[in-house]
Every structure is written in C-alpha cells, then in structure tokens.
Amino acid sequence: GESVGLHLPTLSVQEGDNSIINCAYSNSASDYFIWYKQESGKGPQFIIDIRSNMDKRQGQRVTVLLNKTVKHLSLQIAATQPGDSAVYFCAENSPGGGFKTIFGAGTRLFVKA
Amino acid sequence: SAVISQKPSRDICQRGTSLTIQCQVDSQVTMMFWYRQQPGQSLTLIATANQGSEATYESGFVIDKFPISRPNLTFSTLTVSNMSPEDSSIYLCSASGIPGQTNEKLFFGSGTQLSVL
C-alpha cells in the first residue's frame, strides 16, 4: 500500500544548531501533510502542516518544505533546544481517504547540550 | 484544541483475556481513530470509529479481534480481545474535526501501554 517513509532514523544535533528532518512520501494523491512530535510517554503532538498547493510554510522556529516533484517533505527546526528532543513523524492525508492520516517511520532527534 | 483522556494508561494482562480501552474527548468531534504503536515504531491505523455505526477497519485488523464502539461524538472504546503477547503495544486514541481546527488535524490521547504475559 501507499506509505510515508523517512531517510534518517536518528539525528543528533548540537544545541543551538538547526535541525533538518526529511521524509519521502509515495502517494502522489496526498494533498495534506503534517509533522507531529512525540515525547516519551505521550501521544503525538501537532507541529505544523502544509497543503499541496504550497511549497513552504513557517511557524515558530519551524519550517516545513514540500517538494511535490520528488515527493519530499522536510521539517526544519531553527536554534534547536533540548526540549526539541523527541521522535518526529511526517504524516499524510489524501482526498477520498476518509480523513485517515498515514504516518511515516519517524526520526528520533537528540539534542546535545 | 481538544483534550483527549484515555484509560487505563497502562495494564498488564494475561494471555487469552480481553481489555477495553476508553477514550473521552472534551468536545464533540467529527472523527475518532484508533492507532497501534509497537515499541520503537511508527503509528499504524487500526480503524476509524464511526458514530452510531460499525467501525471501518484497516487491512490486517478485524472486528472480532478489535471491537470498537462509538456511541456518541465524544466517546469511543477499543477492546483488544483474546490477547496474546504479540498484542503488547501502545494503543492511541485520536480525534479530528474539532471546532476551530483544520479537519484533518489529529489530537491524541497519551496512549495505553499494554503488556500481555
């Protein structure tokens, strides 16, 4: 079936540096993409989203980039902080999918002080 | 946003028994979903809980094993039936279609960590 995957399972960055987490998706019909953050012992938490009619969206310290040509999604975190340490999932929705969200494999981000 | 309360938060069960997980949302929501997350892995959608009708199951999940109820717009239950050690996992309730939010945006409970001996 369709799937959403990630290039890197783990990422270690120095506090204050920028982090980039990548994701490849396979369903070209997907039109809505989301990044979730999951801390230990908690459910995933929404970070930022983007629709397929956009290629970039910025939030507070986070930016999502969408490249539909190569079906690639990335999450950029500026000035990474220890509190950013978590697992990050990309996810996708497709029209006609009944608002179902399909999750990618996840990347664990370690922030070194 | 929405607050989703899930209980129990964890349980240890004997094989062959069943466990029912409850999920309560603090507002009326359009959609409710149940996910499974095995240790160190991503989330896999089990089913969409439909209000007033049978749940819609994803490939690999069946009603006899994971019966789901959704009697109203704020509450759902997932039962893990006839458990085996392979059912040990985190089970997550989620909701979308929350007033004031993007329809597809999911909110999650904290999950139920299930261990089957």
Tab-separated table of N, CA, C and O in Angstrom, chain A residues 19-23 25 32-36 46-52 54-67 72-78 89-91:
chain	number	residue	atom	x	y	z
A	19	SER	N	18.148	21.966	12.805
A	19	SER	CA	17.894	20.553	12.512
A	19	SER	C	17.050	20.449	11.248
A	19	SER	O	16.167	21.268	11.019
A	20	ILE	N	17.351	19.434	10.459
A	20	ILE	CA	16.542	19.162	9.272
A	20	ILE	C	16.161	17.690	9.291
A	20	ILE	O	17.036	16.819	9.319
A	21	ILE	N	14.886	17.428	9.287
A	21	ILE	CA	14.373	16.062	9.262
A	21	ILE	C	13.652	15.870	7.940
A	21	ILE	O	12.815	16.687	7.558
A	22	ASN	N	13.986	14.800	7.248
A	22	ASN	CA	13.459	14.564	5.912
A	22	ASN	C	12.452	13.424	5.872
A	22	ASN	O	12.465	12.526	6.722
A	23	CYS	N	11.616	13.459	4.856
A	23	CYS	CA	10.577	12.449	4.692
A	23	CYS	C	10.244	12.304	3.216
A	23	CYS	O	10.168	13.303	2.502
A	25	TYR	N	7.359	10.655	0.631
A	25	TYR	CA	6.025	10.070	0.583
A	25	TYR	C	5.795	9.463	-0.783
A	25	TYR	O	6.445	9.836	-1.768
A	32	TYR	N	-2.350	16.829	1.846
A	32	TYR	CA	-2.189	17.491	3.129
A	32	TYR	C	-1.135	16.731	3.908
A	32	TYR	O	-1.215	15.505	4.024
A	33	PHE	N	-0.173	17.471	4.441
A	33	PHE	CA	0.963	16.846	5.107
A	33	PHE	C	1.163	17.503	6.465
A	33	PHE	O	0.988	18.721	6.607
A	34	ILE	N	1.544	16.667	7.422
A	34	ILE	CA	1.653	17.159	8.786
A	34	ILE	C	2.923	16.601	9.434
A	34	ILE	O	3.323	15.472	9.155
A	35	TRP	N	3.518	17.380	10.290
A	35	TRP	CA	4.595	16.907	11.152
A	35	TRP	C	4.073	16.855	12.581
A	35	TRP	O	3.451	17.801	13.074
A	36	TYR	N	4.352	15.700	13.217
A	36	TYR	CA	3.995	15.516	14.615
A	36	TYR	C	5.259	15.256	15.423
A	36	TYR	O	6.213	14.655	14.941
A	46	PHE	N	0.747	17.807	17.256
A	46	PHE	CA	0.847	18.553	16.007
A	46	PHE	C	1.915	19.636	16.106
A	46	PHE	O	2.008	20.355	17.105
A	47	ILE	N	2.750	19.746	15.045
A	47	ILE	CA	3.743	20.815	14.987
A	47	ILE	C	3.364	21.821	13.916
A	47	ILE	O	3.219	23.012	14.174
A	48	ILE	N	3.244	21.330	12.688
A	48	ILE	CA	2.994	22.211	11.563
A	48	ILE	C	2.431	21.395	10.415
A	48	ILE	O	2.675	20.186	10.319
A	49	ASP	N	1.678	22.042	9.560
A	49	ASP	CA	1.106	21.340	8.414
A	49	ASP	C	1.302	22.161	7.141
A	49	ASP	O	1.674	23.334	7.187
A	50	ILE	N	1.043	21.516	6.025
A	50	ILE	CA	1.143	22.201	4.739
A	50	ILE	C	0.234	21.498	3.738
A	50	ILE	O	0.135	20.262	3.740
A	51	ARG	N	-0.416	22.261	2.909
A	51	ARG	CA	-1.252	21.688	1.869
A	51	ARG	C	-0.444	21.630	0.567
A	51	ARG	O	0.544	22.324	0.408
A	52	SER	N	-0.935	20.839	-0.343
A	52	SER	CA	-0.163	20.568	-1.562
A	52	SER	C	-0.099	21.757	-2.514
A	52	SER	O	0.684	21.739	-3.459
A	54	MET	N	1.018	24.550	-1.627
A	54	MET	CA	2.094	25.379	-1.096
A	54	MET	C	3.390	24.583	-1.148
A	54	MET	O	3.378	23.355	-1.198
A	55	ASP	N	4.531	25.302	-1.107
A	55	ASP	CA	5.804	24.587	-1.034
A	55	ASP	C	6.592	24.936	0.224
A	55	ASP	O	7.616	24.309	0.520
A	56	LYS	N	6.108	25.902	0.969
A	56	LYS	CA	6.804	26.279	2.201
A	56	LYS	C	5.805	26.894	3.171
A	56	LYS	O	4.902	27.641	2.772
A	57	ARG	N	6.007	26.555	4.431
A	57	ARG	CA	5.187	27.174	5.466
A	57	ARG	C	6.032	27.323	6.705
A	57	ARG	O	6.752	26.398	7.092
A	58	GLN	N	5.915	28.468	7.348
A	58	GLN	CA	6.731	28.737	8.529
A	58	GLN	C	5.871	28.873	9.762
A	58	GLN	O	4.781	29.426	9.733
A	59	GLY	N	6.433	28.340	10.858
A	59	GLY	CA	5.817	28.529	12.157
A	59	GLY	C	6.839	29.150	13.089
A	59	GLY	O	7.820	29.741	12.648
A	60	GLN	N	6.622	28.964	14.359
A	60	GLN	CA	7.574	29.496	15.320
A	60	GLN	C	8.758	28.542	15.411
A	60	GLN	O	8.636	27.427	15.889
A	61	ARG	N	9.892	28.940	14.907
A	61	ARG	CA	11.152	28.155	14.875
A	61	ARG	C	11.078	26.950	13.965
A	61	ARG	O	12.047	26.212	13.828
A	62	VAL	N	9.958	26.649	13.364
A	62	VAL	CA	9.850	25.505	12.466
A	62	VAL	C	9.392	25.939	11.088
A	62	VAL	O	8.617	26.879	10.947
A	63	THR	N	9.912	25.222	10.097
A	63	THR	CA	9.534	25.460	8.710
A	63	THR	C	9.327	24.109	8.048
A	63	THR	O	10.132	23.187	8.255
A	64	VAL	N	8.271	23.967	7.288
A	64	VAL	CA	8.047	22.757	6.521
A	64	VAL	C	8.190	23.107	5.044
A	64	VAL	O	7.680	24.124	4.582
A	65	LEU	N	8.921	22.253	4.340
A	65	LEU	CA	9.114	22.406	2.904
A	65	LEU	C	8.520	21.205	2.189
A	65	LEU	O	8.709	20.066	2.631
A	66	LEU	N	7.816	21.457	1.115
A	66	LEU	CA	7.193	20.396	0.342
A	66	LEU	C	7.676	20.474	-1.099
A	66	LEU	O	7.558	21.515	-1.750
A	67	ASN	N	8.216	19.390	-1.600
A	67	ASN	CA	8.647	19.296	-2.989
A	67	ASN	C	7.834	18.189	-3.649
A	67	ASN	O	8.139	16.998	-3.512
A	72	HIS	N	8.838	14.860	-1.592
A	72	HIS	CA	9.719	15.005	-0.447
A	72	HIS	C	9.206	16.103	0.469
A	72	HIS	O	8.748	17.152	0.015
A	73	LEU	N	9.312	15.816	1.744
A	73	LEU	CA	8.856	16.734	2.789
A	73	LEU	C	9.990	16.883	3.785
A	73	LEU	O	10.679	15.895	4.097
A	74	SER	N	10.198	18.088	4.289
A	74	SER	CA	11.207	18.254	5.325
A	74	SER	C	10.706	19.193	6.415
A	74	SER	O	9.844	20.036	6.175
A	75	LEU	N	11.261	18.983	7.593
A	75	LEU	CA	10.974	19.831	8.745
A	75	LEU	C	12.281	20.457	9.189
A	75	LEU	O	13.249	19.741	9.444
A	76	GLN	N	12.314	21.756	9.250
A	76	GLN	CA	13.488	22.467	9.710
A	76	GLN	C	13.172	23.099	11.062
A	76	GLN	O	12.157	23.770	11.199
A	77	ILE	N	14.058	22.847	12.025
A	77	ILE	CA	13.914	23.435	13.352
A	77	ILE	C	15.093	24.370	13.565
A	77	ILE	O	16.258	23.942	13.506
A	78	ALA	N	14.813	25.623	13.783
A	78	ALA	CA	15.869	26.608	13.987
A	78	ALA	C	16.288	26.647	15.456
A	78	ALA	O	15.461	26.461	16.359
A	89	PHE	N	7.408	12.573	13.407
A	89	PHE	CA	6.753	11.805	12.357
A	89	PHE	C	6.202	12.747	11.292
A	89	PHE	O	5.560	13.749	11.620
A	90	CYS	N	6.420	12.403	10.037
A	90	CYS	CA	5.657	13.047	8.983
A	90	CYS	C	4.422	12.188	8.744
A	90	CYS	O	4.424	10.981	9.017
A	91	ALA	N	3.385	12.813	8.257
A	91	ALA	CA	2.141	12.100	8.012
A	91	ALA	C	1.422	12.746	6.835
A	91	ALA	O	1.691	13.897	6.485
